[in-house]
PDB file of C-alpha atoms in Angstrom:
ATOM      1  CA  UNK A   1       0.000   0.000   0.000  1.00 89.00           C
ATOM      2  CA  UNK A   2       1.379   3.270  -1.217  1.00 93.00           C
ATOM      3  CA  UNK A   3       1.747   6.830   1.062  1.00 96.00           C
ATOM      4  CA  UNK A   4      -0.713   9.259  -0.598  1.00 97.00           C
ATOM      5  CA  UNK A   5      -1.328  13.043  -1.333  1.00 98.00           C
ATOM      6  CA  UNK A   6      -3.830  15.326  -2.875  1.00 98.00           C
ATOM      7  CA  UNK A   7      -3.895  15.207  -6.473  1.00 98.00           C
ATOM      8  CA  UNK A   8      -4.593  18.775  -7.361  1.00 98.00           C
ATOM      9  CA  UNK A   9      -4.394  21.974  -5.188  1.00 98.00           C
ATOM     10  CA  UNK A  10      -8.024  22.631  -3.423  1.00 98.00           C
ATOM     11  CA  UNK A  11      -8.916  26.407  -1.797  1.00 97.00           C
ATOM     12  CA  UNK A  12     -11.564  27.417   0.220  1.00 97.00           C
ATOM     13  CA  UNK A  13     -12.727  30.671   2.799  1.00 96.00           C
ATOM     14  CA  UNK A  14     -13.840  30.285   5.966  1.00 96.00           C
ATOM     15  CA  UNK A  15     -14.706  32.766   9.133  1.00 93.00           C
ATOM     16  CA  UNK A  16     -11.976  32.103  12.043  1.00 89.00           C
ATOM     17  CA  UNK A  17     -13.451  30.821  15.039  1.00 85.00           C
ATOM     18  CA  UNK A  18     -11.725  33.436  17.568  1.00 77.00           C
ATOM     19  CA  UNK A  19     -11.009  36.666  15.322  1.00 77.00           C
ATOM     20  CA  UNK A  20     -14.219  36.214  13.413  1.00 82.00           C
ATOM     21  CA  UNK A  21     -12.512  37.462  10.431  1.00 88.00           C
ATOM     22  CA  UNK A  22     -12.716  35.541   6.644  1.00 94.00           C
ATOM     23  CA  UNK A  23      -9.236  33.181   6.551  1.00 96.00           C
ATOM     24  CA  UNK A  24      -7.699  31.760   2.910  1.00 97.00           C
ATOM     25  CA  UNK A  25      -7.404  28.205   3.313  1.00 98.00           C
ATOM     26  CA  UNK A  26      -5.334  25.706   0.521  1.00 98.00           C
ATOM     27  CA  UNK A  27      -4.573  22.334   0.352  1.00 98.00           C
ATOM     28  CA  UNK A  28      -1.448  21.374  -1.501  1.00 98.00           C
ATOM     29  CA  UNK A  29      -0.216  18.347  -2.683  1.00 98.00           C
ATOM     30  CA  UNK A  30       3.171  17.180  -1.519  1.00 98.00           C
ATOM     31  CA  UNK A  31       5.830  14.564  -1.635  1.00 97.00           C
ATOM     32  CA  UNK A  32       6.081  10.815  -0.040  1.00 97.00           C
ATOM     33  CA  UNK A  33       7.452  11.269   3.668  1.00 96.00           C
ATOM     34  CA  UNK A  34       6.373  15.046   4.211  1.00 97.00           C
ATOM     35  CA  UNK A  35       4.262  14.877   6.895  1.00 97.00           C
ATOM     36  CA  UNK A  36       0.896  17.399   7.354  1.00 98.00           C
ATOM     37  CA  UNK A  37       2.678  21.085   7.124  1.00 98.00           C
ATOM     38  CA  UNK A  38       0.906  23.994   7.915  1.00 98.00           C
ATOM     39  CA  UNK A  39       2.678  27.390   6.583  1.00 98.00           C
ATOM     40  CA  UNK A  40       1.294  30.457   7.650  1.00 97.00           C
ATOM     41  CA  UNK A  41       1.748  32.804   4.526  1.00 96.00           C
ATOM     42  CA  UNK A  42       1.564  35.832   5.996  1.00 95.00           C
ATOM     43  CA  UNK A  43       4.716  35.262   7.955  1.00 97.00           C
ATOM     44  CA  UNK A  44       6.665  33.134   5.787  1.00 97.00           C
ATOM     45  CA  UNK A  45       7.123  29.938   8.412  1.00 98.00           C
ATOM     46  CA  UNK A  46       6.243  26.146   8.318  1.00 97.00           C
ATOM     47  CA  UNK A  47       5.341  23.644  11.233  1.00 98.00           C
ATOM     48  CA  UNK A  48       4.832  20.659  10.890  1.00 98.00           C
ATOM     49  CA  UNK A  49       1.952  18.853  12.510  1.00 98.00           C
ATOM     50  CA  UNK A  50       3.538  16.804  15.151  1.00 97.00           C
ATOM     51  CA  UNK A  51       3.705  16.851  19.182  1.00 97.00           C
ATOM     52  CA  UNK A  52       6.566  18.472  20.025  1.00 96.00           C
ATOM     53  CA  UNK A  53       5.038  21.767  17.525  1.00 98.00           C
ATOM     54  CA  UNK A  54       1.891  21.760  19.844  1.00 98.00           C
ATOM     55  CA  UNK A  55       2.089  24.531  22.164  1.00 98.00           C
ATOM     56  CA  UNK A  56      -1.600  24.752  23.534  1.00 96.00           C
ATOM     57  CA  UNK A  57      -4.385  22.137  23.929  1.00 96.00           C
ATOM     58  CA  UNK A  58      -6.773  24.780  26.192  1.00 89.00           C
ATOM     59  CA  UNK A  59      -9.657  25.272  23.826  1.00 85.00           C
ATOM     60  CA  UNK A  60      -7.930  23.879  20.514  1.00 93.00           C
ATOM     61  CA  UNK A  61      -4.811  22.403  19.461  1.00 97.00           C
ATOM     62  CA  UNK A  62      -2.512  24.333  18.646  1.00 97.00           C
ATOM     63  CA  UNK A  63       0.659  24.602  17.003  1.00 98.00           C
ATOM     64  CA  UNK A  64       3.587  26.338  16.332  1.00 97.00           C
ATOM     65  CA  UNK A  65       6.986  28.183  17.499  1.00 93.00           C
ATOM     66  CA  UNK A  66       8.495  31.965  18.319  1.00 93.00           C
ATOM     67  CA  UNK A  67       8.020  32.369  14.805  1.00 94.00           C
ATOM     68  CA  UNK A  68       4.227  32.338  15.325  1.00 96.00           C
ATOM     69  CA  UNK A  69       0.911  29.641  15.529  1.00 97.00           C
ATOM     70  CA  UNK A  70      -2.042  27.951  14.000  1.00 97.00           C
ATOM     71  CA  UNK A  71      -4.862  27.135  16.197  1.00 95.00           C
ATOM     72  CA  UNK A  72      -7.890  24.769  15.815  1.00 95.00           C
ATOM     73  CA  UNK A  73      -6.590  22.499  13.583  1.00 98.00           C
ATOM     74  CA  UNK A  74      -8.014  19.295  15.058  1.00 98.00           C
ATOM     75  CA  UNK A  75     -11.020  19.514  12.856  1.00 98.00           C
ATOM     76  CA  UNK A  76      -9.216  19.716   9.668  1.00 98.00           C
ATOM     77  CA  UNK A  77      -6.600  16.896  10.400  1.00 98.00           C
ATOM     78  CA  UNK A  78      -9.852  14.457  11.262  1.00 98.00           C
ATOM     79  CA  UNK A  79     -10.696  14.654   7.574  1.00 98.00           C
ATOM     80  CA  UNK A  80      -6.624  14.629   6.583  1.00 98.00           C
ATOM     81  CA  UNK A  81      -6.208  11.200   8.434  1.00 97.00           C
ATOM     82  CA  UNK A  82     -10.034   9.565   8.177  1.00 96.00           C
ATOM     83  CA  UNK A  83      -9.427  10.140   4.126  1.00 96.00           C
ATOM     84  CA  UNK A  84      -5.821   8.379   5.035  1.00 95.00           C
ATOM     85  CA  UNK A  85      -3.577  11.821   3.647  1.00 97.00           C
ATOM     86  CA  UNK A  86      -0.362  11.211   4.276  1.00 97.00           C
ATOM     87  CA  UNK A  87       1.351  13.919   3.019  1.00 98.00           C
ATOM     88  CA  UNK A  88      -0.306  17.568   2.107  1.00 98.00           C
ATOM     89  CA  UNK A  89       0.533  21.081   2.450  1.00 98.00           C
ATOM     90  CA  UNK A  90      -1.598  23.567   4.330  1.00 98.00           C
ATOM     91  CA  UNK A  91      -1.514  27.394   3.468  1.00 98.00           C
ATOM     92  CA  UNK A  92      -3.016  29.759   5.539  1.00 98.00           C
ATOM     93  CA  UNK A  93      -2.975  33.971   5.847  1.00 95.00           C
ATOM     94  CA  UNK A  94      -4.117  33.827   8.949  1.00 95.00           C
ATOM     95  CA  UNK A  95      -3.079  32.137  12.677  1.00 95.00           C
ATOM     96  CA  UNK A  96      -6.275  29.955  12.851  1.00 95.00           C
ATOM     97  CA  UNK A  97      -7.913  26.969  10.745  1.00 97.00           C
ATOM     98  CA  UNK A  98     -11.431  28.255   9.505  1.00 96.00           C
ATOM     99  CA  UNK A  99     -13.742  27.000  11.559  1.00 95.00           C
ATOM    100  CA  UNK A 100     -16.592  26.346   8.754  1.00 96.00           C
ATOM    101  CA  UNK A 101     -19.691  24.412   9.701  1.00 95.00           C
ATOM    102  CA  UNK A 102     -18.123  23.469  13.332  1.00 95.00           C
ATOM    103  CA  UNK A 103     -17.397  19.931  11.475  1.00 98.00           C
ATOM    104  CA  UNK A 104     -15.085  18.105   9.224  1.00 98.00           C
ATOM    105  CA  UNK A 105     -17.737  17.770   6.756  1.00 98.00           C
ATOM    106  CA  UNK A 106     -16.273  20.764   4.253  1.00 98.00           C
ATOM    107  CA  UNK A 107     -12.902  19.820   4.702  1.00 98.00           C
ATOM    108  CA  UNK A 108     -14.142  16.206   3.038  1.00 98.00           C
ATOM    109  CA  UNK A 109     -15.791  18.315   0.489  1.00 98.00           C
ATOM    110  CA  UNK A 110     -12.278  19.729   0.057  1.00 98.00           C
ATOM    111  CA  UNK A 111     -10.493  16.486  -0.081  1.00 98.00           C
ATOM    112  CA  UNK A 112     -13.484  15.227  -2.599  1.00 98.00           C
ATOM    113  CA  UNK A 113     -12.744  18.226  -5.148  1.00 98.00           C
ATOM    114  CA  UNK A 114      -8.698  17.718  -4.499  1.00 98.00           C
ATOM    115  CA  UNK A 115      -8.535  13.639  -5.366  1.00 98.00           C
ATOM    116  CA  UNK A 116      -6.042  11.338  -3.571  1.00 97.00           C
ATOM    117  CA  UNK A 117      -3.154  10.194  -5.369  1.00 97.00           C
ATOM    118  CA  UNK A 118      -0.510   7.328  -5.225  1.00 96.00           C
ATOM    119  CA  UNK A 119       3.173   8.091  -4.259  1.00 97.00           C
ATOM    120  CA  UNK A 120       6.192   6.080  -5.151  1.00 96.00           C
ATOM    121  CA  UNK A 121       6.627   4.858  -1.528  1.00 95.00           C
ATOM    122  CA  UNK A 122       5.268   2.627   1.306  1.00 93.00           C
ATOM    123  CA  UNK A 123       2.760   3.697   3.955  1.00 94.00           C
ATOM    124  CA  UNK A 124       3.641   3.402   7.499  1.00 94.00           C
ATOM    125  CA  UNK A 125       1.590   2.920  10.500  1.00 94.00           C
ATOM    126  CA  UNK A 126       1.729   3.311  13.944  1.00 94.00           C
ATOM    127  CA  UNK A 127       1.621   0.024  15.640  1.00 94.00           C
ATOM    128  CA  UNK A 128       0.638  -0.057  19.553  1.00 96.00           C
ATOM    129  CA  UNK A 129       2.442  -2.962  21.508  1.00 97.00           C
ATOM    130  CA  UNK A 130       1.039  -2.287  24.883  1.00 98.00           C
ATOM    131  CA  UNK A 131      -1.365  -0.473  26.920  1.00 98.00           C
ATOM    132  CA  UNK A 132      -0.731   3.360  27.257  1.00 98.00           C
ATOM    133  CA  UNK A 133      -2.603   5.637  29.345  1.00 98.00           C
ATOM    134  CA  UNK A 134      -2.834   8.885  30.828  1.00 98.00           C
ATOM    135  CA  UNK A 135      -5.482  10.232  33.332  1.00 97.00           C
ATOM    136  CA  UNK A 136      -6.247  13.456  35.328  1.00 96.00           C
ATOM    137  CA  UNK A 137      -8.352  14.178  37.268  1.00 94.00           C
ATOM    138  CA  UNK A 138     -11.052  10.873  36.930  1.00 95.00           C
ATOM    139  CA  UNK A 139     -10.815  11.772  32.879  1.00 97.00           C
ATOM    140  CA  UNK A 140      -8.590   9.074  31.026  1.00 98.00           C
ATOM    141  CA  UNK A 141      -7.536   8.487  27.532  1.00 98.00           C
ATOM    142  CA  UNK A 142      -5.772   5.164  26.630  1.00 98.00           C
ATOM    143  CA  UNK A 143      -4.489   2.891  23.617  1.00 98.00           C
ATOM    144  CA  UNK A 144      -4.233  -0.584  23.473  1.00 98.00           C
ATOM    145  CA  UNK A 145      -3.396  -2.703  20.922  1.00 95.00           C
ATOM    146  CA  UNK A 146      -5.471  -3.748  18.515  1.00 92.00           C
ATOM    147  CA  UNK A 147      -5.984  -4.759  14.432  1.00 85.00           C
ATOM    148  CA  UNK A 148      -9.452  -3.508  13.879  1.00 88.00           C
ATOM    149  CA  UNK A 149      -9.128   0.349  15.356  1.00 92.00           C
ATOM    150  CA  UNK A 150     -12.146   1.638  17.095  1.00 95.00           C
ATOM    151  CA  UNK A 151     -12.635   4.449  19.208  1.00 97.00           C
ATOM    152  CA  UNK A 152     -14.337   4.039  22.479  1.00 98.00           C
ATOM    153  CA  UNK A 153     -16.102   7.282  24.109  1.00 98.00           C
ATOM    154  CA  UNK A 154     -17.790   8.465  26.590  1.00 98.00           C
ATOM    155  CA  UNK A 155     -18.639  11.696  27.803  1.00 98.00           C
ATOM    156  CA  UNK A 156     -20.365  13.026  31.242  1.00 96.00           C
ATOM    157  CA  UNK A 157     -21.821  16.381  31.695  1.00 93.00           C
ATOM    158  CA  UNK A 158     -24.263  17.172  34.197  1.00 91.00           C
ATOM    159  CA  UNK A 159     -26.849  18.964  31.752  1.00 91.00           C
ATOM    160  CA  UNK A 160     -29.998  18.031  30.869  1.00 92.00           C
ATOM    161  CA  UNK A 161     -29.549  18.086  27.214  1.00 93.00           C
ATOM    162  CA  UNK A 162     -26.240  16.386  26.961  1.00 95.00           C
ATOM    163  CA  UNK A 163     -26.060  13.899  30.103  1.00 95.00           C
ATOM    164  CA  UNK A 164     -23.930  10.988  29.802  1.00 97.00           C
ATOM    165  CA  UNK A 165     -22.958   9.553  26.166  1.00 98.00           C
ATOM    166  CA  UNK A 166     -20.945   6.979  24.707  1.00 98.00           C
ATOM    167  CA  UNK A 167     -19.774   6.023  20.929  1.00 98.00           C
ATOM    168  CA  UNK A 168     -17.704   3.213  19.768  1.00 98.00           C
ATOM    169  CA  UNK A 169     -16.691   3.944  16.380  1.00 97.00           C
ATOM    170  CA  UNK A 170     -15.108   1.450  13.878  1.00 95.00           C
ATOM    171  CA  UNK A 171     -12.899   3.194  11.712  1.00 92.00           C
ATOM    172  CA  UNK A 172     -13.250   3.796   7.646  1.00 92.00           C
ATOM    173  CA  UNK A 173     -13.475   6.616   5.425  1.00 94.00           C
ATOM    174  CA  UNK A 174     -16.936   5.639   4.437  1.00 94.00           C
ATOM    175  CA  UNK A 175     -17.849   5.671   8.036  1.00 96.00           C
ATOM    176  CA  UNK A 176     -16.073   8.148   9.354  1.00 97.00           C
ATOM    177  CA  UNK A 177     -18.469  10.215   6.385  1.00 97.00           C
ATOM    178  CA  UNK A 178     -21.555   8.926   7.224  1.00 97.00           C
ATOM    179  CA  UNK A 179     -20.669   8.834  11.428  1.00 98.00           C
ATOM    180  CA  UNK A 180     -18.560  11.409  12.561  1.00 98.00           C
ATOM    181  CA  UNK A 181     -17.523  14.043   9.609  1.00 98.00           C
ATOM    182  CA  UNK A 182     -20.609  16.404  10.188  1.00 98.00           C
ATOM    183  CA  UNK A 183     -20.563  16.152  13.397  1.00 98.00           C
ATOM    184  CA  UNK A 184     -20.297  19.785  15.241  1.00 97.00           C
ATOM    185  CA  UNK A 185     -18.381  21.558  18.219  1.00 95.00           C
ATOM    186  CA  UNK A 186     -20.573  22.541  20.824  1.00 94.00           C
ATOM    187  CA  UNK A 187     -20.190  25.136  23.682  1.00 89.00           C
ATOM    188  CA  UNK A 188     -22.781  26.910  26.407  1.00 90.00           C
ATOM    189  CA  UNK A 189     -23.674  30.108  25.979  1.00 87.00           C
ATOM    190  CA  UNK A 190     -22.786  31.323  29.332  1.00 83.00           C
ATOM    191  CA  UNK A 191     -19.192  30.291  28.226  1.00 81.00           C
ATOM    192  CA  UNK A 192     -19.408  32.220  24.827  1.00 76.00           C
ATOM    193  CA  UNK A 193     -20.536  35.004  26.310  1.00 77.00           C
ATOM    194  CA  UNK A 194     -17.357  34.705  28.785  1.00 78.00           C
ATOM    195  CA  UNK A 195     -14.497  34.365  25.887  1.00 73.00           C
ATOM    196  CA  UNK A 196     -16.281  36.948  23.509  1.00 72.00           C
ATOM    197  CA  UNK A 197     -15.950  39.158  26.805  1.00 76.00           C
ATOM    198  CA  UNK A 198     -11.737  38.035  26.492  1.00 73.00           C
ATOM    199  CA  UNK A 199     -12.253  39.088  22.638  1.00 68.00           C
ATOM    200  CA  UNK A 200     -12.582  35.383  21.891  1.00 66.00           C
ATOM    201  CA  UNK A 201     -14.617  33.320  19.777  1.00 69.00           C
ATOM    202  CA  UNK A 202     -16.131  36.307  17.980  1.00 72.00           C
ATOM    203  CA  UNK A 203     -16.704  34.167  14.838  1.00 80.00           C
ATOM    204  CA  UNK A 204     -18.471  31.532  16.791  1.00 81.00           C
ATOM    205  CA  UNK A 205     -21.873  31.378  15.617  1.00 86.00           C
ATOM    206  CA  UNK A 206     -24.895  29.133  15.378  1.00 90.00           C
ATOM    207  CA  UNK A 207     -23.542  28.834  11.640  1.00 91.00           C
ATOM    208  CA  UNK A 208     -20.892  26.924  12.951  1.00 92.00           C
ATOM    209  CA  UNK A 209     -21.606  25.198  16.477  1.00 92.00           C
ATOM    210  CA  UNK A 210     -24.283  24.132  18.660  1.00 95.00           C
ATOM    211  CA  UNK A 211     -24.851  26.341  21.667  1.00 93.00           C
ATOM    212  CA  UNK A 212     -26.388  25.606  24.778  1.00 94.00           C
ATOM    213  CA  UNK A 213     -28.405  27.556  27.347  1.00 92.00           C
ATOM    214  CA  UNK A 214     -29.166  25.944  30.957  1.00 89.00           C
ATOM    215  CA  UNK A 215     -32.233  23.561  29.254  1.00 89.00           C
ATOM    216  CA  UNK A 216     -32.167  23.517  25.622  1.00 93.00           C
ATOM    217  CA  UNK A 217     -30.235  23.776  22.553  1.00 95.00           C
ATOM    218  CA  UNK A 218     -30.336  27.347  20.585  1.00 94.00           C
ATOM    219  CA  UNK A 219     -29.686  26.409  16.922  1.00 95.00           C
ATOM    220  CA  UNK A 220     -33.415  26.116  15.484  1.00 95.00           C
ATOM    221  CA  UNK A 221     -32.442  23.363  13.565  1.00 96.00           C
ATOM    222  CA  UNK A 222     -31.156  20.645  16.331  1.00 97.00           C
ATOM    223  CA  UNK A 223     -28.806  18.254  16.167  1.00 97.00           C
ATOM    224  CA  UNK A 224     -27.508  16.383  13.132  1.00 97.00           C
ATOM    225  CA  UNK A 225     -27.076  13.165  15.432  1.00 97.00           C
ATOM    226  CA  UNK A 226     -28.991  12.110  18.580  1.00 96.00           C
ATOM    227  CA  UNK A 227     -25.600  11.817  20.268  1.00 97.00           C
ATOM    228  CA  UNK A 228     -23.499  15.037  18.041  1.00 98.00           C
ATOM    229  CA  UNK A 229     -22.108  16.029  21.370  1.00 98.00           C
ATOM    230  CA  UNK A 230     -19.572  12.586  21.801  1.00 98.00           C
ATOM    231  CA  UNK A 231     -19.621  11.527  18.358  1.00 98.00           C
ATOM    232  CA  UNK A 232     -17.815  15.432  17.835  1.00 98.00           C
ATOM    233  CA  UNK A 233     -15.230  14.153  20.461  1.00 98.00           C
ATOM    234  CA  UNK A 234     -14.134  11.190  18.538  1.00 98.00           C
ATOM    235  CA  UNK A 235     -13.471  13.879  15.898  1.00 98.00           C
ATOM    236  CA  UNK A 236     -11.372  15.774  17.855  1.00 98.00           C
ATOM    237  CA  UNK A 237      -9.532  12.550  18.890  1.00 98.00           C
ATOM    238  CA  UNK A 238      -9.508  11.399  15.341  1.00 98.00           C
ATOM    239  CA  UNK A 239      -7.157  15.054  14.364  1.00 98.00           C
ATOM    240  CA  UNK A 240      -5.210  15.315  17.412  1.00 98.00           C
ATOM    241  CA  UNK A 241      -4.180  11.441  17.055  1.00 97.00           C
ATOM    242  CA  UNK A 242      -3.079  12.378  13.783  1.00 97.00           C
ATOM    243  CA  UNK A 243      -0.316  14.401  15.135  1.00 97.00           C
ATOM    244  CA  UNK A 244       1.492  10.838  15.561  1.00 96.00           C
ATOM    245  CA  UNK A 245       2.617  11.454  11.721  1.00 93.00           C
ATOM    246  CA  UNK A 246       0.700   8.012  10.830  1.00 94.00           C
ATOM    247  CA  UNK A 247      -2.591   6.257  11.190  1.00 92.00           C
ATOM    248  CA  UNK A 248      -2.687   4.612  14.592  1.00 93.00           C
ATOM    249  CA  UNK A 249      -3.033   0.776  14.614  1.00 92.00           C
ATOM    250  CA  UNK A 250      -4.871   0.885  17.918  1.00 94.00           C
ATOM    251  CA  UNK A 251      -8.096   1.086  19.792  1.00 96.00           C
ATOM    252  CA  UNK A 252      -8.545   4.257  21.833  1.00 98.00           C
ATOM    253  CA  UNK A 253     -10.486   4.646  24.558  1.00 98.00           C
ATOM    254  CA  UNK A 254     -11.634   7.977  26.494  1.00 98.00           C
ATOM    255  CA  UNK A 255     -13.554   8.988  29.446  1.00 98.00           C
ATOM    256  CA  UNK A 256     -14.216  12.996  29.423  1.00 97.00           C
ATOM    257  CA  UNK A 257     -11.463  13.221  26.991  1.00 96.00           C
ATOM    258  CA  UNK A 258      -9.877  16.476  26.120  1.00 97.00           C
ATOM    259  CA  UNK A 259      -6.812  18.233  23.134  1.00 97.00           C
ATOM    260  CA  UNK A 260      -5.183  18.124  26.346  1.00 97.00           C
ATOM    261  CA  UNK A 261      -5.211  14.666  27.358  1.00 98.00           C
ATOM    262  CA  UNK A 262      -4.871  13.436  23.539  1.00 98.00           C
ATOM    263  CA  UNK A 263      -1.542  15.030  23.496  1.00 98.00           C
ATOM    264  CA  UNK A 264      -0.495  13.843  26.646  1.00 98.00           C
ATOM    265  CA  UNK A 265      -1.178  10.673  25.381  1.00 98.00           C
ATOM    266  CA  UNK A 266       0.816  11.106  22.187  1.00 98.00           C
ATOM    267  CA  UNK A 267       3.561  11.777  24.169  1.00 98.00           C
ATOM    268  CA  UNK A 268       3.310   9.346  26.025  1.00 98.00           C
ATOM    269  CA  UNK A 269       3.108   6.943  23.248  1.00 98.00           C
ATOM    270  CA  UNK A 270       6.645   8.348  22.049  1.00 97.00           C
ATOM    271  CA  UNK A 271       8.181   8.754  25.437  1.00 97.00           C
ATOM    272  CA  UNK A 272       8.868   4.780  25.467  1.00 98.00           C
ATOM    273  CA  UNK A 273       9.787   2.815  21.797  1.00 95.00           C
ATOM    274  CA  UNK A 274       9.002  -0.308  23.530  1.00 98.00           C
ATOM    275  CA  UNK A 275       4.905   1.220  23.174  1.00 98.00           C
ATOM    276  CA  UNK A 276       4.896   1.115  19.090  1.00 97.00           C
ATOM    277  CA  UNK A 277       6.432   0.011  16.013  1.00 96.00           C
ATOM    278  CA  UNK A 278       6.433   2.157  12.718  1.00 95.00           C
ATOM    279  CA  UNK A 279       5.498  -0.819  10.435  1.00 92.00           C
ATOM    280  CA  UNK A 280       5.675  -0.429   6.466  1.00 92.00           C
ATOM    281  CA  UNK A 281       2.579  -1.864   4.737  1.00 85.00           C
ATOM    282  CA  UNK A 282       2.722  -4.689   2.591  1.00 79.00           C
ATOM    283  CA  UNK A 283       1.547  -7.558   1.770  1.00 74.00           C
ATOM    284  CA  UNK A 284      -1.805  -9.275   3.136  1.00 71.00           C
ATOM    285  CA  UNK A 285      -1.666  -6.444   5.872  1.00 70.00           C
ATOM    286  CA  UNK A 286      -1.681  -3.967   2.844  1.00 71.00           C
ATOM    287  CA  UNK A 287      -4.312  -5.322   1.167  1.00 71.00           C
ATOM    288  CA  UNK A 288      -6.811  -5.776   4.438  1.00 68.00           C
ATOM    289  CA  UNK A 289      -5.647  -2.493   5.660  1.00 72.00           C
ATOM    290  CA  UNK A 290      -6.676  -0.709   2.166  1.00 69.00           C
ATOM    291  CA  UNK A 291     -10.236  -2.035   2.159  1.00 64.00           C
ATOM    292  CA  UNK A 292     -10.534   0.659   5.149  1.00 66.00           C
ATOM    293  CA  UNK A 293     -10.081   3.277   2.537  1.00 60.00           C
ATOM    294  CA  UNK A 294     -11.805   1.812  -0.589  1.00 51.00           C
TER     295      UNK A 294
END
C-alpha cells in the first residue's frame, strides 16, 4: 500500500473561530514522507503537525513556534487522516484553521474536489504494543493494541440536554463520512458570552456550532445526530491522534477526553519505543488495511 497526497491543489474561505474574520485556506499536494505542514503565509514559516510543535491544547490544538501559531486544527486533520492523507501542504494567511460548519464535513468536500493520489513509496503505521494511558483528574484516555481500530467514548456532563454519552466507532473513510464528519463543536452560551468578553470566539456562531443555554439547545435546527455532542469528540480525537505522523493501529479509549489529554497521550506513546512500532505496509496487511479506505 502506497503513502498518498492530494492530487490537485483545493482552496476554500472560511470565518476564524476566535477573530471572526474571513481566513484563505489551501490544500497542496506534496511529496512521499512530508508529513501534514501547515505554513502560515503571511509570515513566511512552516510547522509541521507533530507533538513536540503543539504549544496549547486549552480550547484547541494548537501549534507552532516563536516564529508564530495555527490554532484549531483538530477539525481539519480528522478529515486529513479519516481520508488516510499522508502527506499535504496547508496554506493559511491567517493564525487559525477556519472553523466552517463546526465539522469536518467541508474539509471532506475539500479532499473530494482535491482527489487522492498514489506516491512512489510505502505507507507506514503506527503500531501499539502495549497499553498506554494517561489520566487526570477521573478523565482518562488510553491505547491498546489492537488490528481492527475503534474508538471508544464516553462523555459526562451534568446537563440536561447532553447527560452521559458513549460512541464506539469502527474506523473507515466511508464511516467516518456517514458517522462522525458532520458532526459539530458545541459550547454553552454562558461560556461564549465569557471568551467573547476576552475578545474570543467572535466568529463563533450558530452557523458553525451548537450552543447551549441551561435547558435547551439554541440552533433552530437541532442536532444532526442524537448523540453530536460525543460523536464530535471522537473527531477531535480522530485530528489530534493524527499528530502521531501516521494512522494509529490501535483502539482508543476515552472517558471525558480532552486536546489536552490526547496530546499527553501522544507523548506518552513516544516517550517509550518499547509502546509502538512504525510498520511499512505490505503484503496481506496492505491489502486488508486498504479495504478501510476503498
Amino acid at each position: 500500500m502506497k503513502q498518498t497526497t492530494i492530487k490537485s491543489a483545493v482552496e476554500g474561505v472560511g470565518i476564524g473561530l476566535h477573530k471572526g474574520e474571513p481566513i484563505k485556506i489551501t490544500l497542496e499536494p506534496l511529496g512521499a514522507n512530508s508529513g501534514i505542514i501547515f505554513y502560515r503565509k503571511d509570515l513566511g514559516v512552516s510547522f509541521k503537525a507533530e507533538p513536540k510543535n503543539v504549544i496549547n491544547t486549552q480550547m484547541a490544538t494548537v501549534i507552532g513556534g516563536k516564529e508564530g501559531y495555527i490554532s484549531t486544527i483538530e477539525h481539519l486533520l480528522s478529515a486529513i487522516n479519516g481520508y488516510g492523507i499522508d502527506n499535504v501542504r496547508i496554506v493559511l494567511d491567517a493564525n487559525e484553521v477556519p472553523v466552517m460548519d463546526g465539522s469536518a464535513i467541508s474539509y471532506c468536500m475539500m479532499l473530494d474536489e482535491a482527489g487522492t493520489a498514489e506516491l512512489d513509496a510505502d505507507k507506514k503505521v503506527i503500531v501499539i504494543k502495549r497499553p498506554v494511558e494517561v489520566n487526570k483528574n477521573g478523565k482518562f484516555a488510553r491505547v491498546t493494541p489492537s488490528n481492527n481500530p475503534k474508538l471508544d467514548f464516553t462523555i459526562k456532563f451534568a446537563h440536561p440536554i447532553i447527560g452521559e454519552q458513549n460512541y464506539v466507532f469502527e474506523f473507515s473513510k466511508q464511516a467516518y463520512i456517514e458517522e462522525i464528519a458532520r458532526a459539530r463543536t458545541f459550547g454553552f452560551l454562558k461560556d461564549v458570552q465569557m471568551l467573547r468578553a476576552q475578545n474570543l470566539a467572535l466568529g463563533g456562531s450558530l452557523d458553525n456550532a451548537v450552543v447551549i443555554d441551561d435547558n435547551k439547545i439554541l440552533n433552530p435546527e437541532g442536532l444532526r445526530f442524537e448523540n453530536e455532542f460525543v460523536r464530535h469528540k471522537i473527531l477531535d480525537a480522530i485530528g489530534d491522534l493524527s499528530l502521531m505522523g501516521a494512522p494509529l493501529m490501535a483502539d482508543y479509549t476515552s472517558f471525558a477526553g480532552s486536546h489536552e489529554l490526547n496530546h499527553e497521550l501522544t507523548l506518552a506513546i513516544l516517550s517509550d519505543d518499547k509502546n509502538y512500532e512504525i510498520v511499512t505496509l505490505k503484503g496481506d496487511f496492505a491489502r486488508e488495511y486498504q479495504k478501510v479506505f476503498a
